[in-house]
Amino acid sequence: MSPTHAVQEPPEATTKRVWYRSPMYAIVIVGICNFTAPGLWWAMNSIGGGGQASPVSLKPKPLTGAANPTQFLVNAANALTCSIMVLTAFLGSTVLNLVGVNWALFLGGVGFSPYLAGLYTNNKYGTGWLVLFGAATCGISAGLFWAIEAAVALAYPEPYRIGLSLGIWMSFRVAGQIVGGAINLGVNASRGEAGAINPKVYLVFIALQAAGAFVSFLLPKPHTIQRRDGKKVKLYNGRTAWDEVKGTARVFFTKEILLLVPFFFQGVFPDSYVNTYMASYFTVRVRALGSFVAAWASVLLGNLVGGFLDVKRIPLKTRARAAFLWIVVTAGAWWTWVIVLEANFPSKKAIDWTSPLFGRTFAVYVLISANFQASFVYTFFVCKAISKTHENETRIVGLLRSVQSASFAVAYGTSSVKSFAHLGSASLNFALWGVALLPTWLVVRRIGVDLNGPNDEVEAADVEGVEDAEAQVVQLPKSGAVVASEDEKKKN
C-alpha cells in the first residue's frame, strides 16, 4: 500500500536539543518499562521456581501451609506463556504499525501482573488456576512487549552508540532481579532451609507491574527524537497488516536469519535450567542471594560487552568476531562445569552459604547468568548489523523474539519433566550450544564486511558524536516542505 503524503510547514531552522527527546532518554524509558514488566517476571523466576518451595510449585506435602498444587506448575505455566509469545512476537511489527509505539508498548506491559497474582494466590492459598490464566495473559502481552522494546532499542540510538544503548537497556531487565533479590534477601536472610518465598514479596511486585505499563506513554514519539547524527528515527512503514505479516515471513526465510535461528534459540534456552537448578539445590536465602549477585554480574558483563562493541578504533569486523568467540568459548566452559556437577551432585540436602559446597555449586549459576546477559546484548548487535533497511530491522527483532519465545517454551516444557530437569537439561543446553557454532560464525564473519546495518547508517560514514549533548543543536532545512507519511502522522 502506498502511503498518502501531506505537506507540512517547515520547522524552525535550528532546534535546541532537549534531554527528553534524546535517544538515551528513550532508552531509559523503555528500560523502566522493561524493569516493571519482564524484569520483575525474570526476578521471580531467578529466585527459582517462581519463588515457590521448589520448581514443582509446592510439593504434594505442603511446606508452608499451602494446599496441594500441580507438580511443576510454574515451569508448565512459563511454557504456556512462551508458546503464546511465539505468535504475538511475530506480529510485533504489525501491531506497531497499527497502533503506534506508545500504545503497542502499553499493551505489551499490561498483561504481566495477573501472572504474579497467580503466583501469590498459589503461594498463600494453594490455588493453581490463576497461575495458568495469568500465564496466558502474560504470553499475549509479553511477546508484543519483547518485539516493541527491541525495535525501539535498535531504531532510536545512533549507530556508533548502539552497544552502550543495548547495555543500558538490558541492565534494566536484570534490575528487576537486583530489586527482587534485595527484597527477598532482606525478608529471608534468616531462613537457612528450603521453602517458599515470603508472600509479601509478590504484593510489591504486583503493584510495580500494574503501574509500570503506564510508563510507556512517556516514551518520545519517533519523529520527535533528536539524534546526534541529525538522522530521523524510522519506525513505521505505513503498510497494511497483511502486507506486514507477509513481509515478516519473507525476512524469516532469508539466508542470514535461517543461519542465526540456532543461535537465537540456544541463547535463551539456559533460563529454565538455571532457575530449576537454583530452586532444587539451595536454601531460600541462597536463592535470594543468587538472584541479587547474578544480576549485578550480568549488568557488569553486559555493559562491558556493549562498550566493547562501540569501540570505534577497533574495526567492526574485529569487534564482532572477538565478542562472539569470547561468549561462545566461556559458555562452553560453564556448561562443561555444570554437567560434571550434575552427573554426581555432591549434596542431597539444600545447600546454604555456610556449606563447604557453596562456592563451587553457586559460582556456576552466577557465571551462566552473566554469560546469558552478554549473549543477549550481542544478539541484538548482530540483528542491527544484518538489517539492511529500517523496515527489516523491526521485522528481524520480532522474529528474534518469536524464536526466543519458542526456545523458552521448549526449555520450560522439558524442565517441567522432573526426570529431565537436571542432567538432561544441562546436556541439552550443551548440545544446542554446539549446534549453533558453525551457522552463527558464517554470519558473524560477514559483519563489518558486507553486513553493516541499515544502508543509511553504515558505520564507515558515521561521524564522532558530540560530547556535550546540551550544547548541540539539530540542523534542519531552512526552506522547503517536510514530507511525512499520513499513516505515521496518525500514530504520532
Coordinates of C-alpha atoms in Angstrom, one line a residue:
M1 CA 0.0 0.0 0.0
S2 CA 1.4 3.4 -0.9
P3 CA 1.2 5.9 2.0
T4 CA -0.6 9.2 1.5
H5 CA 1.6 12.1 1.9
A6 CA 0.8 15.5 3.3
V7 CA 2.8 18.7 3.1
Q8 CA 3.5 20.4 6.4
E9 CA 5.0 23.8 7.3
P10 CA 8.8 23.6 7.7
P11 CA 10.1 23.6 11.3
E12 CA 12.5 26.2 12.6
A13 CA 15.9 26.2 11.1
T14 CA 17.5 25.2 14.3
T15 CA 16.0 23.4 17.3
K16 CA 17.7 23.4 20.7
R17 CA 18.5 19.9 21.8
V18 CA 16.4 18.9 24.9
W19 CA 17.1 15.9 27.1
Y20 CA 13.6 14.4 27.0
R21 CA 13.9 14.0 23.2
S22 CA 17.3 12.3 23.2
P23 CA 17.8 8.7 22.2
M24 CA 19.2 7.9 25.7
Y25 CA 16.1 9.3 27.4
A26 CA 14.0 6.9 25.2
I27 CA 16.3 4.0 26.1
V28 CA 15.8 4.8 29.8
I29 CA 12.0 4.9 29.5
V30 CA 12.0 1.6 27.6
G31 CA 14.3 0.3 30.3
I32 CA 11.9 1.3 33.1
C33 CA 9.1 -0.4 31.2
N34 CA 11.3 -3.5 30.9
F35 CA 12.1 -3.4 34.7
T36 CA 8.4 -3.3 35.7
A37 CA 7.2 -5.9 33.3
P38 CA 9.6 -8.7 32.1
G39 CA 12.2 -7.5 34.6
L40 CA 10.1 -8.5 37.6
W41 CA 9.0 -11.6 35.8
W42 CA 12.7 -12.6 35.4
A43 CA 13.2 -11.6 39.1
M44 CA 10.6 -14.0 40.3
N45 CA 11.9 -16.8 38.0
S46 CA 15.5 -16.2 39.0
I47 CA 14.6 -16.8 42.7
G48 CA 13.9 -20.3 41.5
G49 CA 10.5 -21.9 40.7
G50 CA 8.7 -18.6 40.7
G51 CA 9.6 -18.2 44.3
Q52 CA 7.9 -21.5 45.3
A53 CA 9.4 -24.1 47.6
S54 CA 10.6 -26.0 44.6
P55 CA 10.1 -25.9 40.8
V56 CA 7.1 -28.2 41.4
S57 CA 5.3 -25.1 42.7
L58 CA 4.8 -26.8 46.1
K59 CA 5.2 -30.5 46.7
P60 CA 2.1 -32.6 47.4
K61 CA 3.0 -32.4 51.1
P62 CA 2.8 -28.6 51.7
L63 CA 5.9 -26.9 53.1
T64 CA 4.4 -23.6 54.2
G65 CA 0.8 -24.3 54.9
A66 CA -0.4 -24.1 51.3
A67 CA -2.7 -26.6 49.7
N68 CA -1.6 -29.3 47.2
P69 CA -0.9 -27.8 43.8
T70 CA 0.0 -29.4 40.5
Q71 CA 3.6 -30.7 40.1
F72 CA 6.0 -28.4 38.2
L73 CA 3.1 -25.9 37.8
V74 CA 5.5 -22.9 37.5
N75 CA 7.6 -24.4 34.7
A76 CA 4.4 -25.5 32.9
A77 CA 2.9 -22.0 33.2
N78 CA 6.1 -20.5 31.8
A79 CA 5.9 -22.9 28.9
L80 CA 2.3 -21.8 28.2
T81 CA 3.4 -18.1 28.3
C82 CA 6.2 -18.6 25.9
S83 CA 4.1 -20.7 23.5
I84 CA 1.7 -17.8 23.1
M85 CA 4.6 -15.3 22.8
V86 CA 5.8 -17.1 19.6
L87 CA 2.8 -15.7 17.8
T88 CA 2.5 -12.3 19.5
A89 CA 6.2 -11.5 19.0
F90 CA 5.9 -12.4 15.3
L91 CA 3.1 -9.9 15.0
G92 CA 5.0 -7.2 16.8
S93 CA 5.9 -5.0 13.8
T94 CA 2.3 -5.4 12.5
V95 CA 0.8 -4.1 15.8
L96 CA 3.4 -1.4 15.9
N97 CA 2.2 0.0 12.5
L98 CA -1.4 -0.3 13.5
V99 CA -1.5 1.5 16.9
G100 CA 1.9 3.3 17.2
V101 CA 4.8 2.7 19.6
N102 CA 3.2 4.0 22.8
W103 CA 0.0 2.0 22.7
A104 CA 1.9 -1.1 21.5
L105 CA 4.3 -0.9 24.4
F106 CA 1.4 -0.3 26.8
L107 CA -0.5 -3.3 25.5
G108 CA 2.7 -5.3 25.9
G109 CA 3.1 -4.4 29.6
V110 CA -0.4 -4.6 30.9
G111 CA -0.7 -8.4 30.9
F112 CA 2.1 -9.3 33.2
S113 CA 0.6 -8.6 36.7
P114 CA -2.1 -11.3 36.5
Y115 CA 0.7 -13.9 36.4
L116 CA 2.3 -12.7 39.6
A117 CA -1.2 -12.5 41.2
G118 CA -1.5 -16.2 40.3
L119 CA 1.9 -17.0 42.0
Y120 CA 0.7 -15.0 45.1
T121 CA -2.5 -17.0 45.4
N122 CA -0.7 -20.3 44.8
N123 CA 1.9 -19.5 47.4
K124 CA -0.7 -18.3 50.0
Y125 CA -3.7 -20.5 49.3
G126 CA -2.5 -23.3 47.0
T127 CA -4.8 -22.4 44.1
G128 CA -3.4 -23.2 40.6
W129 CA -5.9 -21.9 38.0
L130 CA -4.9 -18.2 38.3
V131 CA -1.3 -19.1 37.6
L132 CA -2.3 -20.6 34.3
F133 CA -4.7 -17.8 33.5
G134 CA -2.0 -15.2 34.3
A135 CA 0.5 -17.2 32.2
A136 CA -1.9 -16.8 29.2
T137 CA -2.4 -13.0 29.7
C138 CA 1.3 -12.6 30.2
G139 CA 2.0 -14.5 26.9
I140 CA -0.3 -12.3 24.9
S141 CA 1.3 -9.2 26.3
A142 CA 4.9 -10.3 26.6
G143 CA 5.6 -11.3 23.0
L144 CA 4.4 -7.9 21.9
F145 CA 6.4 -6.1 24.5
W146 CA 9.5 -8.0 23.6
A147 CA 9.3 -7.1 20.0
I148 CA 8.4 -3.4 20.5
E149 CA 11.0 -2.7 23.1
A150 CA 13.7 -4.3 21.0
A151 CA 12.6 -2.3 17.9
V152 CA 12.9 1.0 19.9
A153 CA 16.3 -0.1 21.3
L154 CA 17.7 -0.6 17.9
A155 CA 16.0 2.2 16.0
Y156 CA 16.3 5.2 18.3
P157 CA 20.1 5.3 19.1
E158 CA 22.9 6.5 16.8
P159 CA 24.8 3.5 15.3
Y160 CA 28.0 4.5 17.0
R161 CA 26.3 4.2 20.4
I162 CA 24.4 1.1 19.9
G163 CA 26.5 -1.0 22.2
L164 CA 26.1 1.5 25.0
S165 CA 22.4 1.8 24.5
L166 CA 21.9 -2.0 24.4
G167 CA 23.9 -2.4 27.6
I168 CA 21.9 0.2 29.5
W169 CA 18.6 -1.1 28.2
M170 CA 19.4 -4.7 29.1
S171 CA 20.6 -3.6 32.5
F172 CA 17.0 -2.6 33.4
R173 CA 16.0 -6.2 32.8
V174 CA 18.3 -7.5 35.4
A175 CA 17.5 -4.5 37.7
G176 CA 14.3 -6.4 38.4
Q177 CA 16.5 -9.3 39.7
I178 CA 18.5 -6.8 41.8
V179 CA 15.5 -5.3 43.5
G180 CA 13.8 -8.7 43.8
G181 CA 16.9 -10.3 45.2
A182 CA 17.5 -7.5 47.7
I183 CA 13.9 -7.6 48.9
N184 CA 14.0 -11.4 49.3
L185 CA 17.4 -11.4 50.9
G186 CA 16.1 -8.9 53.5
V187 CA 12.9 -10.9 54.1
N188 CA 14.5 -14.3 54.1
A189 CA 18.1 -13.8 55.3
S190 CA 17.4 -15.8 58.5
R191 CA 15.9 -18.8 56.6
G192 CA 18.7 -21.2 56.1
E193 CA 16.4 -24.0 54.8
A194 CA 14.3 -24.9 51.8
G195 CA 10.9 -23.3 51.4
A196 CA 8.8 -20.8 49.6
I197 CA 9.4 -17.0 49.3
N198 CA 7.5 -14.7 51.7
P199 CA 4.1 -13.9 50.1
K200 CA 4.6 -10.2 50.8
V201 CA 7.2 -10.0 48.1
Y202 CA 4.6 -10.8 45.5
L203 CA 2.4 -7.9 46.5
V204 CA 5.2 -5.4 46.0
F205 CA 5.9 -6.9 42.5
I206 CA 2.2 -6.9 41.5
A207 CA 1.9 -3.2 42.3
L208 CA 5.0 -2.3 40.4
Q209 CA 3.9 -4.3 37.3
A210 CA 0.4 -2.8 37.3
A211 CA 1.7 0.7 37.4
G212 CA 4.6 0.2 35.1
A213 CA 2.6 -0.3 31.9
F214 CA 1.6 3.4 32.0
V215 CA 5.3 4.5 31.8
S216 CA 5.1 3.6 28.1
F217 CA 3.3 6.9 27.4
L218 CA 6.4 8.8 28.5
L219 CA 8.4 7.4 25.5
P220 CA 9.1 10.1 22.9
K221 CA 7.4 9.5 19.5
P222 CA 9.9 8.6 16.7
H223 CA 9.5 11.9 14.8
T224 CA 10.5 14.0 17.9
I225 CA 13.8 12.2 18.7
Q226 CA 16.9 14.4 18.3
R227 CA 19.8 12.2 17.4
R228 CA 23.4 13.5 17.5
D229 CA 23.9 12.5 13.8
G230 CA 20.9 14.5 12.8
K231 CA 19.1 11.5 11.3
K232 CA 15.4 10.8 11.7
V233 CA 14.2 7.7 13.5
K234 CA 12.3 5.4 11.1
L235 CA 10.0 3.1 13.0
Y236 CA 6.8 2.9 10.9
N237 CA 6.4 1.8 7.3
G238 CA 2.7 2.6 6.6
R239 CA 2.0 -0.9 5.3
T240 CA -1.3 -2.8 5.8
A241 CA -1.4 -5.5 8.5
W242 CA -1.4 -8.3 5.9
D243 CA 1.4 -6.8 3.9
E244 CA 3.5 -6.5 7.1
V245 CA 2.8 -10.2 8.1
K246 CA 3.9 -11.3 4.6
G247 CA 7.0 -9.1 4.8
T248 CA 8.0 -10.5 8.1
A249 CA 7.5 -14.1 6.8
R250 CA 9.8 -13.3 3.8
V251 CA 12.5 -11.9 6.1
F252 CA 12.4 -15.2 8.1
F253 CA 13.4 -17.2 5.1
T254 CA 16.5 -15.1 4.2
K255 CA 19.8 -16.8 4.5
E256 CA 21.1 -14.8 7.4
I257 CA 18.0 -15.4 9.6
L258 CA 17.9 -19.1 8.9
L259 CA 21.6 -19.4 9.8
L260 CA 21.0 -17.5 13.0
V261 CA 18.0 -19.4 14.2
P262 CA 20.1 -21.9 16.2
F263 CA 21.9 -19.1 17.9
F264 CA 18.7 -17.2 18.7
F265 CA 17.2 -20.5 20.1
Q266 CA 20.1 -21.6 22.2
G267 CA 20.8 -18.1 23.6
V268 CA 17.8 -18.1 26.0
F269 CA 17.4 -21.8 26.5
P270 CA 19.5 -21.9 29.7
D271 CA 17.0 -19.7 31.6
S272 CA 14.7 -22.5 32.8
Y273 CA 17.6 -24.8 33.7
V274 CA 19.5 -22.3 35.9
N275 CA 16.2 -21.4 37.7
T276 CA 15.4 -25.0 38.3
Y277 CA 19.0 -25.6 39.4
M278 CA 18.7 -22.8 42.0
A279 CA 15.3 -23.9 43.3
S280 CA 16.3 -27.6 43.6
Y281 CA 19.6 -27.4 45.4
F282 CA 19.7 -24.2 47.6
T283 CA 18.1 -22.7 50.6
V284 CA 15.7 -19.8 50.3
R285 CA 18.3 -17.2 51.4
V286 CA 20.8 -18.5 48.9
R287 CA 18.2 -18.3 46.1
A288 CA 17.7 -14.7 47.1
L289 CA 21.4 -14.1 47.2
G290 CA 21.8 -15.8 43.8
S291 CA 19.2 -13.5 42.2
F292 CA 21.0 -10.5 43.6
V293 CA 24.6 -11.4 42.8
A294 CA 23.9 -12.9 39.4
A295 CA 22.0 -9.7 38.4
W296 CA 25.0 -7.5 39.3
A297 CA 27.3 -9.8 37.4
S298 CA 25.0 -9.6 34.4
V299 CA 24.9 -5.8 34.5
L300 CA 28.7 -5.6 34.6
L301 CA 29.4 -8.1 31.9
G302 CA 26.5 -6.9 29.6
N303 CA 27.8 -3.3 29.7
L304 CA 31.4 -4.4 29.2
V305 CA 30.4 -6.3 26.1
G306 CA 28.2 -3.4 24.9
G307 CA 31.0 -0.9 25.5
F308 CA 33.5 -3.1 23.6
L309 CA 31.1 -3.3 20.6
D310 CA 31.2 0.6 20.4
V311 CA 35.0 1.0 20.4
K312 CA 35.5 2.7 17.0
R313 CA 39.3 2.4 16.9
I314 CA 38.8 -1.3 16.6
P315 CA 37.4 -2.4 13.2
L316 CA 33.8 -3.5 13.3
K317 CA 34.6 -7.0 12.0
T318 CA 37.2 -7.5 14.7
R319 CA 34.7 -6.4 17.4
A320 CA 32.0 -8.7 16.1
R321 CA 34.3 -11.7 15.9
A322 CA 36.1 -11.2 19.2
A323 CA 32.9 -10.8 21.2
F324 CA 31.4 -13.8 19.6
L325 CA 34.4 -16.0 20.3
W326 CA 34.6 -14.9 23.9
I327 CA 30.9 -15.5 24.5
V328 CA 30.8 -19.0 23.0
V329 CA 34.1 -20.2 24.5
T330 CA 33.1 -19.2 28.0
A331 CA 29.6 -20.6 27.6
G332 CA 31.1 -24.0 26.6
A333 CA 33.3 -23.9 29.7
W334 CA 30.5 -23.2 32.0
W335 CA 28.3 -25.9 30.6
T336 CA 31.1 -28.4 30.9
W337 CA 31.4 -27.4 34.6
V338 CA 27.7 -27.8 35.4
I339 CA 27.4 -31.2 33.6
V340 CA 30.2 -32.5 35.7
L341 CA 28.4 -31.3 38.8
E342 CA 25.0 -32.7 37.8
A343 CA 26.5 -36.1 36.9
N344 CA 27.1 -36.6 40.6
F345 CA 25.7 -33.7 42.6
P346 CA 27.6 -33.5 45.9
S347 CA 24.7 -33.0 48.2
K348 CA 21.2 -34.4 48.8
K349 CA 20.3 -31.5 51.2
A350 CA 19.6 -27.9 50.3
I351 CA 22.9 -26.1 50.2
D352 CA 23.3 -23.0 52.4
W353 CA 26.0 -20.3 52.3
T354 CA 27.5 -21.9 55.4
S355 CA 28.1 -25.1 53.5
P356 CA 31.6 -26.0 52.2
L357 CA 30.0 -26.9 48.9
F358 CA 28.6 -23.4 48.4
G359 CA 31.4 -21.9 46.4
R360 CA 31.7 -24.4 43.5
T361 CA 27.9 -25.1 43.2
F362 CA 26.9 -21.4 43.5
A363 CA 29.5 -19.8 41.2
V364 CA 28.5 -21.7 38.1
Y365 CA 25.0 -20.3 38.4
V366 CA 26.3 -16.7 38.5
L367 CA 28.7 -17.3 35.6
I368 CA 26.0 -18.8 33.3
S369 CA 23.6 -16.0 34.2
A370 CA 26.2 -13.3 33.4
N371 CA 27.0 -15.1 30.1
F372 CA 23.3 -15.1 29.3
Q373 CA 23.2 -11.3 29.6
A374 CA 26.3 -10.9 27.4
S375 CA 24.8 -13.1 24.8
F376 CA 21.6 -11.1 24.9
V377 CA 23.4 -7.9 24.2
Y378 CA 25.5 -9.4 21.4
T379 CA 22.4 -10.9 19.8
F380 CA 20.8 -7.5 19.3
F381 CA 24.0 -6.1 18.0
V382 CA 24.0 -8.9 15.3
C383 CA 20.4 -8.1 14.5
K384 CA 21.3 -4.5 13.9
A385 CA 24.2 -5.5 11.7
I386 CA 22.3 -7.8 9.4
S387 CA 19.4 -5.3 8.9
K388 CA 19.9 -3.7 5.5
T389 CA 16.8 -1.4 5.9
H390 CA 15.0 0.1 8.9
E391 CA 11.8 -1.7 7.8
N392 CA 13.5 -5.1 8.1
E393 CA 15.2 -4.1 11.4
T394 CA 11.8 -4.1 13.1
R395 CA 10.8 -7.4 11.5
I396 CA 14.1 -9.1 12.4
V397 CA 13.7 -8.2 16.1
G398 CA 10.2 -9.6 16.0
L399 CA 11.4 -12.8 14.5
L400 CA 14.2 -13.0 17.1
R401 CA 11.8 -12.6 19.9
S402 CA 9.5 -15.2 18.3
V403 CA 12.3 -17.8 18.1
Q404 CA 13.4 -16.9 21.6
S405 CA 9.8 -17.5 22.8
A406 CA 9.8 -20.9 21.2
S407 CA 13.0 -21.7 22.9
F408 CA 11.6 -20.6 26.3
A409 CA 8.5 -22.8 25.7
V410 CA 10.6 -25.9 24.9
A411 CA 13.0 -25.2 27.7
Y412 CA 10.3 -24.8 30.4
G413 CA 8.4 -27.7 29.0
T414 CA 11.4 -30.0 29.3
S415 CA 12.2 -28.6 32.7
S416 CA 8.7 -29.5 33.9
V417 CA 9.6 -33.1 33.5
K418 CA 11.3 -34.0 36.8
S419 CA 13.5 -36.8 35.4
F420 CA 14.9 -34.5 32.7
A421 CA 15.1 -31.2 34.6
H422 CA 18.7 -31.5 35.8
L423 CA 21.4 -33.5 34.0
G424 CA 19.2 -34.0 30.9
S425 CA 18.5 -30.3 30.6
A426 CA 22.2 -29.3 31.1
S427 CA 23.3 -31.8 28.5
L428 CA 20.6 -30.5 26.0
N429 CA 21.9 -26.9 26.6
F430 CA 25.4 -28.0 25.8
A431 CA 24.3 -29.8 22.6
L432 CA 22.4 -26.7 21.4
W433 CA 25.4 -24.6 22.1
G434 CA 27.5 -26.9 19.8
V435 CA 24.9 -26.9 17.0
A436 CA 24.8 -23.1 16.9
L437 CA 28.5 -22.5 16.5
L438 CA 29.1 -23.0 12.8
P439 CA 26.0 -21.4 11.2
T440 CA 26.4 -18.4 13.5
W441 CA 30.0 -18.0 12.5
L442 CA 29.0 -17.9 8.9
V443 CA 27.0 -14.8 9.6
V444 CA 29.3 -13.2 12.1
R445 CA 32.4 -13.3 9.8
R446 CA 30.4 -11.1 7.3
I447 CA 29.8 -8.3 9.9
G448 CA 31.9 -5.3 9.0
V449 CA 32.5 -6.8 5.5
D450 CA 29.2 -6.8 3.7
L451 CA 26.8 -6.6 6.7
N452 CA 26.9 -3.1 8.3
G453 CA 23.4 -2.3 9.4
P454 CA 20.8 -0.2 7.6
N455 CA 22.1 1.4 4.4
D456 CA 21.8 4.9 5.6
E457 CA 23.7 4.1 8.9
V458 CA 26.8 2.4 7.5
E459 CA 29.4 2.7 10.2
A460 CA 32.1 3.9 7.9
A461 CA 30.1 7.1 7.3
D462 CA 29.5 7.8 10.9
V463 CA 30.9 10.9 12.5
E464 CA 32.2 11.1 16.0
G465 CA 29.4 12.1 18.5
V466 CA 29.4 15.5 20.0
E467 CA 30.4 15.1 23.7
D468 CA 28.3 17.9 25.1
A469 CA 24.7 17.0 24.2
E470 CA 23.2 20.0 25.9
A471 CA 25.2 22.4 23.7
Q472 CA 24.5 20.7 20.4
V473 CA 21.7 21.8 18.1
V474 CA 20.0 19.8 15.4
Q475 CA 20.4 21.4 12.0
L476 CA 17.1 21.4 10.0
P477 CA 16.3 22.7 6.5
K478 CA 15.8 26.4 6.3
S479 CA 13.4 26.2 3.4
G480 CA 11.3 23.6 1.6
A481 CA 8.5 21.4 2.7
V482 CA 8.8 18.5 5.1
V483 CA 7.1 15.4 3.7
A484 CA 5.6 12.9 6.1
S485 CA 3.6 9.8 5.8
E486 CA 0.0 10.3 6.8
D487 CA 0.0 6.8 8.3
E488 CA 2.9 7.8 10.5
K489 CA 1.4 11.1 11.4
K490 CA -1.7 9.4 12.8
K491 CA 0.3 7.2 15.0
N492 CA 2.4 10.1 16.3

